[in-house]
Short mmCIF file of C-alpha atoms in Angstrom, two decimals:
data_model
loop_
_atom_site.label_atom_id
_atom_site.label_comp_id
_atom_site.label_asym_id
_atom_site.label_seq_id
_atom_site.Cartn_x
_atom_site.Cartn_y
_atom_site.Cartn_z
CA UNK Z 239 165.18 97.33 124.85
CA UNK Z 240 163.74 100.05 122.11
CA UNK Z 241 163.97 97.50 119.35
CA UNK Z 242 162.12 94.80 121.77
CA UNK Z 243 159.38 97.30 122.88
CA UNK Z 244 158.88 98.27 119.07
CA UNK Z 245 158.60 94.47 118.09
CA UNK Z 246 155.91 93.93 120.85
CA UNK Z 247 154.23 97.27 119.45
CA UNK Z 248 153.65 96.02 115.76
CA UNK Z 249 152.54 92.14 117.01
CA UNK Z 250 150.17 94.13 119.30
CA UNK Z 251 149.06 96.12 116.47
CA UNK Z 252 148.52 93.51 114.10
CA UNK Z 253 146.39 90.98 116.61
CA UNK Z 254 144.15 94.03 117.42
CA UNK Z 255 143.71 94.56 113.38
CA UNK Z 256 142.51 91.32 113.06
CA UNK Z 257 140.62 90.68 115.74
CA UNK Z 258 136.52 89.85 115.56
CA UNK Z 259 134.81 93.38 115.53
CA UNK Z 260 138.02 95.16 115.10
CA UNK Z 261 137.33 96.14 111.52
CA UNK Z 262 133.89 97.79 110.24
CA UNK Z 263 131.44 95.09 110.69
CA UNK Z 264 130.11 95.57 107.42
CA UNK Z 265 131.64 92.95 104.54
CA UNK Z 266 134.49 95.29 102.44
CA UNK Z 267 132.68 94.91 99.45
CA UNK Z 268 128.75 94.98 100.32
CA UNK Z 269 126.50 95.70 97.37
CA UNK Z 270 124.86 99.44 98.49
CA UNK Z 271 122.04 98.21 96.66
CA UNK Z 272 121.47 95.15 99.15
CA UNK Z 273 121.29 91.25 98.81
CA UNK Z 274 120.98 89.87 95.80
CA UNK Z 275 116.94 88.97 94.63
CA UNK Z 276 116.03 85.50 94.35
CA UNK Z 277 113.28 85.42 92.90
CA UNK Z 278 113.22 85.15 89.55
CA UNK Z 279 112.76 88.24 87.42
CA UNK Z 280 109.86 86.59 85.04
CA UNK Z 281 107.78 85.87 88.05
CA UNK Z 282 108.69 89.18 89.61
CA UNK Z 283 107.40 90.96 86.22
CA UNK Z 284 104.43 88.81 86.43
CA UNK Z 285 103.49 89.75 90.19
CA UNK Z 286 103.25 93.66 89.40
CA UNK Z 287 100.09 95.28 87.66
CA UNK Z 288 100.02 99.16 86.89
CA UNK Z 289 97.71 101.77 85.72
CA UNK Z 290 99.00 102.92 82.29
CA UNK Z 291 99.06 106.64 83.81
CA UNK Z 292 102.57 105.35 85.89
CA UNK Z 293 104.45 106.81 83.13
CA UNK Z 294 103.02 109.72 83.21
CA UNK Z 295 102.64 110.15 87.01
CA UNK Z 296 101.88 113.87 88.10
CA UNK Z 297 101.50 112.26 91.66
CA UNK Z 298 103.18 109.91 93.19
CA UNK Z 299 102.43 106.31 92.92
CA UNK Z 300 101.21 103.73 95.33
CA UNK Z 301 102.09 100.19 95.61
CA UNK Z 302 99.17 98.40 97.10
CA UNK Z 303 100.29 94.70 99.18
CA UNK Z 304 97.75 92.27 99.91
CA UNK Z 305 98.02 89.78 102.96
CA UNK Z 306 96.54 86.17 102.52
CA UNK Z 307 94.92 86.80 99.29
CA UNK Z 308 95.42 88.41 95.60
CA UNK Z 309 95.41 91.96 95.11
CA UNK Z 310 91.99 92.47 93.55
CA UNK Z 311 90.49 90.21 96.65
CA UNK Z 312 91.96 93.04 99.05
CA UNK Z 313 91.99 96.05 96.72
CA UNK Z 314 90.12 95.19 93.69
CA UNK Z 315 86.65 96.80 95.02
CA UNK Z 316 88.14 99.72 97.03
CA UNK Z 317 91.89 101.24 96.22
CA UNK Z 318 92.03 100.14 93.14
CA UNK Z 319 89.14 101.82 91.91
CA UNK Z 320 89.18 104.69 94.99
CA UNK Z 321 92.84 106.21 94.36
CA UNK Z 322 93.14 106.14 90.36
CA UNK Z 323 89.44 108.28 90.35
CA UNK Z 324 91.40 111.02 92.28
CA UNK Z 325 94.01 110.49 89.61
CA UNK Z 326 97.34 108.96 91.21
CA UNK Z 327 98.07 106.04 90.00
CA UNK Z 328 98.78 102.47 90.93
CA UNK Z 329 100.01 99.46 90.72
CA UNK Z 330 100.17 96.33 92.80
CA UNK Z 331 101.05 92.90 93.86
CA UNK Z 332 99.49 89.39 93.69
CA UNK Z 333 102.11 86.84 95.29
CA UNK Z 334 101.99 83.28 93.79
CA UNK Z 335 101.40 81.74 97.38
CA UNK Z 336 98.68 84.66 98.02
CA UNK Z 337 101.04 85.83 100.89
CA UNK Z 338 101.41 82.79 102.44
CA UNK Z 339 104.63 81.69 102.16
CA UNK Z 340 107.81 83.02 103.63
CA UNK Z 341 107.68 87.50 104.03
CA UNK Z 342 110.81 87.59 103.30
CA UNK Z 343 110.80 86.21 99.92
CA UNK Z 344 107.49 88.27 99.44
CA UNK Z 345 109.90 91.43 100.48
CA UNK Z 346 111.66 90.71 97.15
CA UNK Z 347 108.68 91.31 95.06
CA UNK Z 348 108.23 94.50 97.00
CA UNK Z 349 111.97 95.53 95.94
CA UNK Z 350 111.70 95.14 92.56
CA UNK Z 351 108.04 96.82 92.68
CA UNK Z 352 109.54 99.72 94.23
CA UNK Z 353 112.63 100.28 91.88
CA UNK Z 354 110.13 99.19 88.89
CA UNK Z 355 107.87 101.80 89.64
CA UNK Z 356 110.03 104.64 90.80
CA UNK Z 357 111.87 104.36 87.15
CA UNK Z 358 109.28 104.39 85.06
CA UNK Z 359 107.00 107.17 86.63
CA UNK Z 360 110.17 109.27 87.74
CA UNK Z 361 108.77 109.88 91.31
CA UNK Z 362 109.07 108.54 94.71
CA UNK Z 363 106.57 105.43 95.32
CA UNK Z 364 104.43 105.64 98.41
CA UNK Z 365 104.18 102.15 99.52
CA UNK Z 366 100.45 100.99 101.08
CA UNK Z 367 98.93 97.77 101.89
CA UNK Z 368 97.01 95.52 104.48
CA UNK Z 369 97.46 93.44 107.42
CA UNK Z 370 101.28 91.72 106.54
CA UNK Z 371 101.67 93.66 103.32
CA UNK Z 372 103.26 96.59 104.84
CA UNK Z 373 105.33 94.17 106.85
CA UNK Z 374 106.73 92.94 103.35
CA UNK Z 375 107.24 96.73 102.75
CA UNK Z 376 109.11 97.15 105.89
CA UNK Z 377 111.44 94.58 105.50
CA UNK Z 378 112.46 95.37 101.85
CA UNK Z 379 112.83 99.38 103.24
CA UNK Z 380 115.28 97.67 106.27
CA UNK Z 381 117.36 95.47 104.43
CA UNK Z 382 117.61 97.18 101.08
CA UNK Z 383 119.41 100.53 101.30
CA UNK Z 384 118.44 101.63 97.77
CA UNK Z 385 114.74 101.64 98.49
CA UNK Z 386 114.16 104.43 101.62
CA UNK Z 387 115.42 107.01 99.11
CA UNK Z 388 113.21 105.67 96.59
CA UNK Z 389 109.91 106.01 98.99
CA UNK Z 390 107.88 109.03 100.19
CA UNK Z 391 105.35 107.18 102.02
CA UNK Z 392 104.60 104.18 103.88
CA UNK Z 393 100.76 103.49 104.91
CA UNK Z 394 99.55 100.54 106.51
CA UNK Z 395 96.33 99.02 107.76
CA UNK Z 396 95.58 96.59 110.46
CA UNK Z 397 99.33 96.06 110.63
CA UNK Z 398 100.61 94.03 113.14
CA UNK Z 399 104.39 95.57 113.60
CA UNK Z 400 104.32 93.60 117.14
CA UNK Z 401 102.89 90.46 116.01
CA UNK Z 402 99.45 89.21 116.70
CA UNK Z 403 98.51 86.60 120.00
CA UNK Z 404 96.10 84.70 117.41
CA UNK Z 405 98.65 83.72 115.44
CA UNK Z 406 100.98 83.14 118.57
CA UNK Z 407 98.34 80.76 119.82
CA UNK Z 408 96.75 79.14 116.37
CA UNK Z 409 100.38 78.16 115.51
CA UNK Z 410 101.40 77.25 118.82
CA UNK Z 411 98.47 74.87 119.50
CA UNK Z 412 97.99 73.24 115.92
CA UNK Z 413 102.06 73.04 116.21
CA UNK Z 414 101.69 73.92 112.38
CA UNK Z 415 101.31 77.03 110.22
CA UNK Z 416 101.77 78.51 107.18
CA UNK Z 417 105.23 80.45 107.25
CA UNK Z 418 103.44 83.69 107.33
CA UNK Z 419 101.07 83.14 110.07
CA UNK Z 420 104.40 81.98 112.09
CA UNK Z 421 105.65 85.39 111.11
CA UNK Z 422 103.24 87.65 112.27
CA UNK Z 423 102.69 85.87 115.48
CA UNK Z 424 103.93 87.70 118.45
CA UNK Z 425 107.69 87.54 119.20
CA UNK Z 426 108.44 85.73 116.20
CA UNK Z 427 112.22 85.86 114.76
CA UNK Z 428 111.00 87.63 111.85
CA UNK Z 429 109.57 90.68 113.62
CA UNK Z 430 112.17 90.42 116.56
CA UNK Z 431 114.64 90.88 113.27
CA UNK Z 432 112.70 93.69 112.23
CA UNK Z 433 112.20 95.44 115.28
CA UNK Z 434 116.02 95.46 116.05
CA UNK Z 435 116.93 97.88 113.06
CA UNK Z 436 116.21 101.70 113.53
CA UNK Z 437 113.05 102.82 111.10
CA UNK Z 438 114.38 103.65 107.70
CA UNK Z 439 114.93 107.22 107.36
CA UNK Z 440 113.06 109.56 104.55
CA UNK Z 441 109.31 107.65 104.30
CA UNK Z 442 106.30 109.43 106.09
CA UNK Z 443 105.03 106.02 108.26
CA UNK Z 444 101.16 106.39 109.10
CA UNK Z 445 100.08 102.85 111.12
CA UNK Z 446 96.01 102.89 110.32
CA UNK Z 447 93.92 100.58 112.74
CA UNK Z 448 90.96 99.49 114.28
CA UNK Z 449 90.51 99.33 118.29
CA UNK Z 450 87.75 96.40 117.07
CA UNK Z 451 90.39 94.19 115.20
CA UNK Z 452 89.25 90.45 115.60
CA UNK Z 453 92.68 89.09 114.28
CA UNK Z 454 95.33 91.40 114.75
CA UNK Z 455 95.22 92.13 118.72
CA UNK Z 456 95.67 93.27 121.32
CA UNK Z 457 94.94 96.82 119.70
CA UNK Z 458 96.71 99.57 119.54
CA UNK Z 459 99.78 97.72 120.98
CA UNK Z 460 99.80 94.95 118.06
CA UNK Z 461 99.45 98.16 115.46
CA UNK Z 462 101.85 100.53 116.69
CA UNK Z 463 104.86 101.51 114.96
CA UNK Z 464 107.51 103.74 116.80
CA UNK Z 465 108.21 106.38 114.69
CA UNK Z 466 104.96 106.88 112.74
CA UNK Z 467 101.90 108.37 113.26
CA UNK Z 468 99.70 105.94 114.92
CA UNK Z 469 96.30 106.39 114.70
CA UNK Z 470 92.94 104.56 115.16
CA UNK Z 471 90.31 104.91 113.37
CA UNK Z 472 88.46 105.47 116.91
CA UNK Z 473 90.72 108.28 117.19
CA UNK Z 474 88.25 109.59 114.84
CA UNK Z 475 85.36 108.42 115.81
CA UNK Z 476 85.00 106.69 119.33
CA UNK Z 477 82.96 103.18 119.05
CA UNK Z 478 83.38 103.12 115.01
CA UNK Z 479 82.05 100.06 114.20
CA UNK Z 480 84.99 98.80 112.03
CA UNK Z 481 86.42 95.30 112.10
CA UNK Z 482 89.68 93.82 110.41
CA UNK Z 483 88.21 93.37 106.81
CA UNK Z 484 85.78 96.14 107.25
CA UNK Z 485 88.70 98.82 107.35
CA UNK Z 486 89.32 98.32 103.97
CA UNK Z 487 86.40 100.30 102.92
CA UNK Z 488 86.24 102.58 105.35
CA UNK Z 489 85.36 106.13 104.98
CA UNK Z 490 87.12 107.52 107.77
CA UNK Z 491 90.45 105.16 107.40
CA UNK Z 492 90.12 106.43 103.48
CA UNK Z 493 90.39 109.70 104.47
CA UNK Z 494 93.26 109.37 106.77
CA UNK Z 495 95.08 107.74 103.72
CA UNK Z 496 94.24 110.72 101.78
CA UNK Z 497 95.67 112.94 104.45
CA UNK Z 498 99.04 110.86 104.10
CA UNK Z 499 98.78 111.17 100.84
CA UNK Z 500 98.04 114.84 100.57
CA UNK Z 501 100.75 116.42 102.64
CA UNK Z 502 104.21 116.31 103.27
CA UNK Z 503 105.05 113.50 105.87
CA UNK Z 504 102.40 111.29 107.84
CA UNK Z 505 98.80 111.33 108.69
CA UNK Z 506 97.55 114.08 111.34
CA UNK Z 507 94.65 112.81 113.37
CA UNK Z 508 93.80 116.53 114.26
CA UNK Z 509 93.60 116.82 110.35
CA UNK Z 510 90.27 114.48 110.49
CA UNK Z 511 86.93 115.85 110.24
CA UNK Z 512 84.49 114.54 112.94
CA UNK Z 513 82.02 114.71 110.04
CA UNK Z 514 83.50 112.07 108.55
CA UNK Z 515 81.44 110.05 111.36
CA UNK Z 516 78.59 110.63 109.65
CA UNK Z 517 79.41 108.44 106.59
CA UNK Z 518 79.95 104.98 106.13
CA UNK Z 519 81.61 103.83 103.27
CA UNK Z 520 84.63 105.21 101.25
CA UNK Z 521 84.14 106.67 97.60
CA UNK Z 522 83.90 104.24 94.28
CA UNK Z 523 83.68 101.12 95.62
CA UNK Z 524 82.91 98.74 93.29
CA UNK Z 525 81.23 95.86 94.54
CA UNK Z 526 80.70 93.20 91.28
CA UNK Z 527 80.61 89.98 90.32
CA UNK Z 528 83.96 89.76 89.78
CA UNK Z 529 84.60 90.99 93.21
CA UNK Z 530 81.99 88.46 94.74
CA UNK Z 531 83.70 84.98 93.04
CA UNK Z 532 86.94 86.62 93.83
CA UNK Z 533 85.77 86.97 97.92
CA UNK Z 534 84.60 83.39 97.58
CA UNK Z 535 87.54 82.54 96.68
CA UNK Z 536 89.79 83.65 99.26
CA UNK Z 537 87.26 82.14 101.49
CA UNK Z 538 87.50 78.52 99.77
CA UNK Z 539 91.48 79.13 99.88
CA UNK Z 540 91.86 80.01 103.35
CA UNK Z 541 91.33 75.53 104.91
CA UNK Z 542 93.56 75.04 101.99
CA UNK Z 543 96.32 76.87 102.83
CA UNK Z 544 96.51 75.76 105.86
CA UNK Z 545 96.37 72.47 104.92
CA UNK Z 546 98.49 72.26 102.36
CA UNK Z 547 101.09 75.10 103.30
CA UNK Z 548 101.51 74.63 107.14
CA UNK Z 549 105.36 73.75 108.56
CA UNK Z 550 106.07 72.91 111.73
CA UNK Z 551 108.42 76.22 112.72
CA UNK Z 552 108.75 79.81 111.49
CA UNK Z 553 110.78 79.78 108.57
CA UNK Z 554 114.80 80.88 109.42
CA UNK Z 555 116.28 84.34 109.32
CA UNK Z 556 118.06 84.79 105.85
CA UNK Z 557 121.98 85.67 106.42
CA UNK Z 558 121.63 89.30 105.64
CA UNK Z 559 119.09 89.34 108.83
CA UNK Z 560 120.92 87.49 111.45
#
């Protein structure tokens, strides 16, 4: 009867070990540093642009990502010449699709930015950018455990961490959409995926927005983040005039990225001067002719996009997401 019982022990033992769930459900030999890039490294050399004071960095650097155009059509005229007069340097990305193709392809420029950046200048990178670009930033921070060590910061504007209803209802009517737009629009997979993993531990997460955001709505749900400091530039200034483009060169959203960037952790509203409602427009902007056939551009580019990159569904999870 002992030597039956003890048989029955061990088979029970050994179904249980092998059962689904049973074990860790992370793969035995999963690479700490996350899934393998895809992209190739040539094009992911070519995407990234740096100040040459990276090397050098007495400050830590910040990675500026675009959304739906290049980096000097969002940044060219304001961070890029704003943050490296104030001496921190910069670098950033211009995606070959102009951030319209899939995020989480765009997520492995952002990787590679990150680890590119944080070895050469020696510091942690603080990670910025606007609209889906901190989205990018998010989703490299989730699903690459290497990178929240790696990061100090993370600083978005006129993010839409809960997906926007004009992209829910542009893609759902025209039935077609770039893979981004599908993306960003609310409840998609992609930020369902997203939303499902706890906040990366380490960064300081300030969420910058604008109560009078014509695309990314309805404000502030669209541009809150749980976790960070969430804060508008109304917060500031009730009935600031500032739209979805406009916040790029905005004095008092500038200033709230300085406070981010000038103390330990996120943005503190109560940090804010209310003189700051006095002014208008952020410090060395740069408006040129460069800057002008660069905006026409993105203008021109916009019909094409859409008419040339548009699919018929949101693009599927990869593995490592599901």
């Amino acid at each position: 009867m002992r030597i039956r019982t003890l048989v029955l022990a061990v088979v029970a033992a050994a179904i249980c070990s092998s059962a689904p769930g049973a074990a860790s459900a992370e793969p035995a030999h999963a690479d700490p540093t996350g899934p393998p890039l895809t992209v190739a490294q040539a094009d992911l050399d070519k995407a990234l642009t740096c100040t040459t004071d990276l090397h050098d960095a007495t400050r830590d650097p910040v990675l500026l990502t675009p959304a739906f155009a290049t980096d000097q059509q969002s940044f060219g005229w304001n961070y890029l010449q704003s943050l490296p007069a104030i001496g921190i340097p910069v670098c950033s990305l211009s995606f070959p699709d102009e951030g319209y193709g899939d995020l989480q392809i765009s997520a492995e420029y952002v990787v590679h930015a990150v680890r590119t950046m944080a070895a050469d200048s020696g510091r942690k990178v603080v990670m910025m950018g606007h609209q889906h670009g901190p989205l990018d930033e998010l989703w490299a921070l989730t699903f690459w455990p290497d990178l929240p060590a790696l990061v100090s910061d993370v600083i978005s504007l006129a993010t839409p961490y809960n997906g926007t209803d004009s992209a829910r209802s542009g893609c759902d009517d025209a039935q077609k959409c770039p893979p981004a737009n599908w993306q960003i629009a609310t409840g998609s997979h992609f930020l369902t995926a997203l939303s499902a993993r706890p906040l990366p531990q380490g960064p300081g997460y300030t969420s910058i927005f604008t109560r009078f955001d014509e695309l990314i709505y309805p404000q502030p749900r669209a541009s809150t983040l749980t976790g960070a400091a969430n804060i508008a530039v109304q917060d500031v200034c009730p009935l600031r005039p500032v739209e979805h483009f406009g916040i790029l060169g905005d004095n008092v959203a500038y200033n709230i990225v300085l406070d981010a960037l000038e103390h330990d952790g996120p943005a503190v509203r109560q940090r804010i001067s209310k003189n700051l409602c006095f002014t208008t427009t952020m410090p060395n902007l740069r408006y040129t002719l460069q800057s002008s056939i660069s905006g026409f551009a993105y203008g021109l580019g916009v019909p094409q996009h859409f008419e040339n990159d548009s699919v018929d569904a949101e693009p599927e999870l990869a593995s490592y997401a599901r």
